[in-house]
Amino acid sequence: MGLLTRFIFQAVPTLIGAVTILFLLLRMIPGDPAQAMLGADATAVDLARMRHELGLDQPIWVQYGLYLRDFLTGNWGNSIVSKTPALDRVLEALPDTLMLCGMAIVIIIGISLPAGVLSAVRRDSWVDYGVSVAVFLLMSMPQFWLGLLLLLVLSYWLDWFPIFGTGDAGDPLSILHHLVLPALTLAAGFLGLVTRLTRSSMLEVLGREYVRTARAKGLREGVVIVKHALRNALLPVVTVIGLTMGQLLGGAVIVEVVFARAGVGTMIWDAILQRDYPQVQAAVAVFAALFITTNFLTDLLYGLLNPRIKI
Amino acid sequence: MALLDVRNLVTEFTTPAGPRRAVNDVSFAVQRGEILGLVGESGSGKSVTALSVMGLVDNQVGRVTGGNILFDNTDLTALPAAALRALRGKRLSMIFQEPLSALNPCYTIGDQISEAFVAHGDSDTRKNHQRVLELLRLVHIPDPEGVLRRYPHEISGGMRQRAMIAMALAYTPDLLIADEPTTALDVTIQAQVLNLIDRLRRELGLGVLLITHDIGIVAQYTDRVAVMYGGRIVETGPTAQVFATPKHPYTIGLLGSVPRLRHRKPGEKRTRLQEIPGSVPSIAQVTQGCRFAGRCSHSMPQCEQQMPPMRERGPGHDAACYWEGPA
């Protein structure tokens, strides 16, 4: 079976499952989109007309059937609020969110891998203890709280970073400057996880016989650690970083809201508050598709890194 | 002058109860072109002795705390790390017990052999490729071009151990340490690998330290033997002589516990295989006397008090025991 076929066979049922759950969850939220749109003083007649227009007067299984048909045929509907195609709005906002997540991944890899390797190689030294304490702190802080704390200290008190916004479009430096704090906040929770995992994976691999063989060959310690140990230790780490990518998308919702950045996260937040069902559905479906794709790519990468696995 | 002259080597392990000696006052020598067998049960300190010579004892676990390791007149215990690394894989090589776990699963055989050259400053890729092919031919690997590109899990156990030996021979070392090189292999492959080591010893003049728990291998392949027990060498001498007239009760027990195939006379009773009662004491137990005393059928009161010193029992044949032997 070809790779692509296998991907489609895995992805499509997963995606349908994801949007089904989403559909049900959205309908469980108390509140009425017609009411939310028309305001508290709307008349009963107006509300009924609005519900009919949105198809909300149909039984829920009919709504679901229609939704699924439209979803599969690519007709993802218009936003109730803006009246423009929901998918287009998501795709417009997507680059900002992807940039945020990408930057977070760069931070995770750039900090966690060296920290994990260092604390494994210098096990039980003050470096190791220092890393452990930092990991503990990072893992126990909720994202929104850390975000606010970073804002207070680095933006409000020290004025090093802008408090909110995405930066001037077309000015990469300004965009990067605006990206640092949100990306750091987003990465924080995973920094601890990946550092810890890299450390334990490295410790295990450093005790393996092939590391001793490498030393017996007269290789330099740096080569032994990076080429022989890290390469093997990375296998579980790559899987977790791949899964992290999906969770970053979820974290992006909170981070974008805290830092008032444009992006799919903010869009989902607003759409939920306004009961803009099609918009939430489109945005979350795109997240689900991204999640499935990154997982698949992670599997591929794992196969490339590990010669014992045939893709 | 011996190629390798180990004198009063002590290697201590860090245990919760404090440092404990895994190798205790061990002395032996290996000449060029000679195979010295180091035998003993699991936990007797054979492998730790080998790792101590290579400078590969994990410093999280333990370290060499006493004695000298003279390799070609250089004391390895006094050598800076970089100088020792320059010797490893070039003049001092080691092959390990389980080739599947001793080879890195992520790199091809060719890559793992040629990196020994790169480590010692020869980075000409094309020349290294030729040298790797030569090595693979030297250890009789069929289809060397193909094996070169394979990963360890893609070739058989025997091939893996040959590749391992090829790696150790990259620079034709002076001393080859083989730590149970055939334990993980089928019996037929065992003979091939050992014959290979024996042939290389003769052709290349290597000194070989062969570590094994297999008495049959010692008898067939080694010139001299050192029997280890509880971190000490208890008997050493020319293999033929030690096996013909063992002096230490532990050696006697070890030889007696080897099954032999022979024709039984009609009516002769089946004899049970001898065993040594008890098991090897853990290194956590500290004793003043002989560590074998508790399992020994000839033990005397003084055995518990003081470790018997090595005493000559024949030409080049020493044993550390108070017992004078069967009358």
XYZ file of C-alpha atoms in Angstrom, chain B:
327
model
C 59.463 -7.506 28.254
C 55.788 -8.321 28.357
C 53.442 -6.451 26.042
C 50.934 -5.963 28.835
C 52.029 -6.146 32.432
C 49.278 -5.603 34.975
C 50.548 -5.206 38.536
C 48.414 -5.235 41.675
C 45.417 -3.740 39.883
C 42.582 -2.591 42.148
C 39.265 -1.405 40.715
C 36.628 -0.184 43.140
C 32.899 0.143 42.602
C 30.885 2.769 44.369
C 28.160 1.067 46.381
C 25.708 2.512 48.905
C 27.856 0.852 51.596
C 31.009 2.554 50.321
C 33.700 1.571 47.833
C 34.019 -2.176 47.202
C 36.755 -3.938 45.281
C 35.560 -5.641 42.096
C 39.151 -6.273 41.089
C 41.463 -6.877 44.023
C 45.230 -6.931 43.674
C 45.300 -8.577 40.262
C 48.595 -9.145 38.455
C 49.159 -10.845 35.116
C 51.129 -10.392 31.916
C 50.437 -10.970 28.224
C 53.305 -11.499 25.779
C 53.230 -10.672 22.085
C 51.807 -13.533 20.035
C 50.354 -15.166 23.129
C 46.794 -15.908 24.169
C 46.181 -15.568 27.880
C 42.861 -16.995 29.046
C 41.095 -15.264 31.911
C 38.466 -17.640 33.322
C 35.986 -17.508 36.129
C 32.290 -17.445 36.948
C 30.069 -14.463 36.273
C 30.856 -11.732 38.766
C 34.440 -12.841 39.352
C 35.807 -9.577 37.958
C 37.006 -10.722 34.516
C 35.215 -8.066 32.497
C 35.988 -5.298 34.972
C 39.671 -6.247 34.693
C 39.439 -5.899 30.904
C 37.585 -2.583 31.085
C 40.163 -1.308 33.582
C 42.951 -2.057 31.107
C 41.039 -0.205 28.376
C 40.284 2.719 30.706
C 36.591 2.163 30.034
C 35.250 1.672 33.552
C 32.237 3.976 33.765
C 33.271 6.663 36.246
C 29.715 6.806 37.568
C 30.120 3.174 38.627
C 33.688 2.848 39.742
C 37.337 3.512 39.000
C 40.824 2.085 39.116
C 42.238 2.972 42.528
C 45.490 1.082 42.670
C 48.218 -0.741 40.807
C 49.827 -0.206 37.436
C 48.911 -1.239 33.918
C 52.097 -1.278 31.874
C 51.402 -1.454 28.173
C 54.611 -1.577 26.169
C 56.337 0.088 29.143
C 53.813 2.927 29.408
C 51.720 3.072 32.557
C 48.146 3.452 31.338
C 46.884 4.408 34.798
C 49.083 7.523 34.715
C 48.207 8.500 31.140
C 46.062 11.580 30.437
C 42.635 10.798 28.948
C 43.544 12.086 25.478
C 46.693 9.962 25.276
C 44.800 6.862 26.353
C 42.111 7.603 23.758
C 44.797 7.794 21.077
C 45.885 4.261 22.014
C 42.372 2.831 22.128
C 41.250 1.368 18.841
C 44.744 1.747 17.439
C 47.196 -0.247 19.555
C 44.735 -1.475 22.166
C 41.469 -2.999 20.956
C 38.556 -4.786 22.492
C 35.755 -6.947 21.191
C 32.613 -7.452 23.203
C 30.354 -10.279 24.162
C 27.093 -9.505 22.399
C 27.752 -8.027 18.958
C 24.147 -6.991 18.418
C 24.083 -4.676 21.410
C 27.729 -3.683 21.007
C 27.088 -2.291 17.527
C 25.139 0.916 17.066
C 21.766 0.116 15.457
C 21.640 3.470 13.647
C 24.779 3.169 11.534
C 25.929 0.784 8.833
C 28.732 -1.699 9.429
C 30.947 0.212 7.002
C 30.371 3.484 8.794
C 31.108 1.976 12.202
C 34.362 0.413 11.048
C 35.628 3.392 9.084
C 34.969 5.795 11.931
C 37.840 4.091 13.790
C 40.089 5.485 11.044
C 38.503 8.918 11.250
C 38.947 8.891 15.040
C 42.683 8.452 14.609
C 43.040 11.162 12.002
C 42.668 9.247 8.723
C 39.725 10.918 7.053
C 40.308 10.052 3.378
C 36.886 8.554 2.635
C 37.875 6.591 -0.462
C 40.982 5.124 1.144
C 39.016 4.216 4.270
C 36.434 2.449 2.114
C 39.200 0.280 0.635
C 40.658 -0.407 4.068
C 37.261 -1.443 5.433
C 36.837 -3.838 2.501
C 40.265 -5.326 3.219
C 39.377 -5.777 6.881
C 36.102 -7.483 6.035
C 37.980 -9.845 3.721
C 40.582 -10.457 6.436
C 37.863 -11.728 8.782
C 36.366 -13.838 5.956
C 33.122 -11.983 5.464
C 31.531 -13.061 2.198
C 30.237 -10.200 0.032
C 32.118 -7.434 1.865
C 30.705 -4.755 -0.468
C 27.183 -5.764 0.544
C 27.856 -6.128 4.273
C 29.461 -2.697 4.309
C 26.118 -1.071 3.554
C 24.078 -3.199 5.958
C 22.879 -2.280 9.404
C 23.793 -4.580 12.309
C 20.265 -6.037 12.517
C 20.424 -7.033 8.861
C 23.280 -9.543 9.193
C 23.691 -12.757 11.174
C 25.256 -13.055 14.640
C 28.431 -14.641 13.296
C 28.805 -11.903 10.681
C 28.243 -9.256 13.339
C 30.996 -10.676 15.551
C 33.351 -10.797 12.550
C 32.494 -7.192 11.760
C 33.220 -6.382 15.402
C 36.606 -8.106 15.126
C 37.300 -6.276 11.853
C 36.596 -3.034 13.703
C 39.018 -3.971 16.488
C 41.684 -4.822 13.911
C 41.398 -1.513 12.051
C 44.981 -0.606 12.907
C 46.393 -4.076 13.684
C 46.550 -3.521 17.446
C 49.312 -4.894 19.631
C 46.833 -6.147 22.196
C 43.375 -7.538 21.540
C 41.038 -8.019 24.480
C 38.213 -10.404 23.659
C 35.497 -10.367 26.325
C 33.465 -13.561 25.905
C 33.595 -13.165 22.121
C 31.598 -16.310 21.398
C 29.115 -16.568 24.258
C 26.282 -15.179 22.146
C 27.030 -17.388 19.136
C 26.077 -20.881 17.961
C 28.666 -23.568 18.668
C 29.672 -23.958 15.008
C 30.121 -20.209 14.634
C 32.053 -20.146 17.939
C 34.782 -22.320 16.479
C 34.996 -20.157 13.347
C 35.371 -16.961 15.366
C 37.949 -18.443 17.746
C 39.948 -19.979 14.890
C 39.899 -16.539 13.297
C 41.289 -14.904 16.445
C 43.904 -17.652 16.712
C 44.906 -17.194 13.063
C 45.205 -13.413 13.458
C 47.302 -13.912 16.555
C 49.723 -16.065 14.551
C 49.701 -13.948 11.384
C 49.735 -10.509 12.973
C 51.538 -11.362 16.218
C 48.792 -9.947 18.461
C 48.832 -10.442 22.171
C 45.366 -11.652 23.126
C 43.566 -11.510 26.449
C 40.716 -13.977 26.019
C 38.028 -13.711 28.668
C 35.659 -16.626 28.933
C 33.838 -18.875 31.332
C 34.141 -21.804 28.925
C 36.848 -24.217 30.114
C 36.826 -26.012 26.748
C 37.766 -22.814 24.917
C 40.577 -22.130 27.375
C 41.960 -25.634 26.951
C 41.913 -25.452 23.181
C 43.027 -21.916 22.423
C 45.102 -20.418 25.226
C 48.826 -20.676 25.994
C 48.471 -19.629 29.592
C 45.509 -19.260 31.877
C 44.580 -17.130 34.885
C 41.669 -18.292 37.038
C 39.740 -15.488 38.717
C 37.550 -15.767 41.759
C 35.948 -12.986 43.796
C 38.019 -10.257 42.150
C 41.355 -12.043 42.572
C 43.478 -14.322 40.456
C 43.662 -17.569 42.432
C 45.727 -19.672 40.056
C 47.789 -19.017 36.971
C 50.189 -20.934 34.785
C 50.672 -22.679 31.442
C 47.235 -23.936 30.389
C 48.280 -27.569 29.907
C 49.932 -27.700 33.310
C 47.140 -25.954 35.220
C 44.575 -28.272 33.674
C 46.654 -31.397 34.274
C 47.568 -30.599 37.871
C 45.273 -27.887 39.230
C 46.380 -26.702 42.657
C 43.614 -24.403 43.844
C 40.426 -26.109 45.054
C 38.403 -23.625 42.991
C 40.240 -24.594 39.798
C 39.747 -28.246 40.672
C 36.039 -27.624 41.156
C 35.806 -25.633 37.939
C 37.462 -28.401 35.924
C 35.347 -31.054 37.654
C 32.148 -29.296 36.712
C 32.789 -29.645 32.971
C 30.732 -32.426 31.391
C 32.799 -34.969 29.415
C 31.763 -37.323 26.705
C 33.343 -40.747 27.082
C 32.451 -44.348 26.582
C 31.118 -46.100 29.685
C 32.351 -49.608 30.345
C 29.561 -52.201 30.553
C 28.086 -52.168 34.037
C 29.826 -48.894 34.962
C 27.606 -46.534 36.876
C 26.691 -43.147 35.569
C 28.680 -40.496 37.484
C 27.084 -37.267 38.455
C 28.610 -34.030 37.277
C 30.426 -32.298 40.121
C 29.323 -28.931 41.250
C 30.827 -26.306 43.494
C 28.365 -25.770 46.357
C 27.192 -22.215 47.031
C 27.672 -19.201 44.821
C 30.129 -16.391 44.221
C 30.085 -13.984 47.175
C 28.836 -10.499 46.327
C 31.424 -7.751 46.262
C 29.466 -6.078 49.052
C 30.732 -8.760 51.462
C 34.107 -7.772 52.849
C 36.325 -10.595 54.060
C 39.843 -10.663 55.416
C 40.611 -14.146 54.260
C 40.165 -16.220 51.140
C 36.874 -15.421 49.398
C 36.480 -19.061 48.390
C 36.831 -20.405 51.948
C 33.069 -20.639 52.518
C 32.620 -22.980 49.528
C 35.896 -24.857 49.870
C 36.066 -28.473 51.083
C 39.702 -28.044 52.140
C 39.350 -24.829 54.089
C 41.399 -24.411 57.260
C 41.044 -21.943 60.126
C 43.717 -19.654 58.684
C 41.792 -19.306 55.404
C 39.208 -17.177 57.173
C 41.845 -14.929 58.739
C 44.219 -14.062 55.974
C 44.165 -14.161 52.212
C 46.686 -16.845 51.161
C 49.476 -15.311 49.040
C 50.413 -16.572 45.557
C 52.892 -19.414 45.848
C 54.843 -21.142 43.088
C 53.695 -24.746 42.547
C 55.631 -25.515 39.383
C 57.515 -23.671 36.649
C 55.440 -20.525 36.032
C 52.535 -22.127 37.862
C 51.249 -20.222 40.909
C 48.263 -20.687 43.180
C 46.937 -18.680 46.095
C 46.042 -21.396 48.583
C 47.320 -22.799 51.902
C 46.261 -26.311 50.985
C 49.193 -28.426 49.827
C 47.128 -30.476 47.441
C 46.056 -34.093 47.325
C 48.619 -36.262 49.075
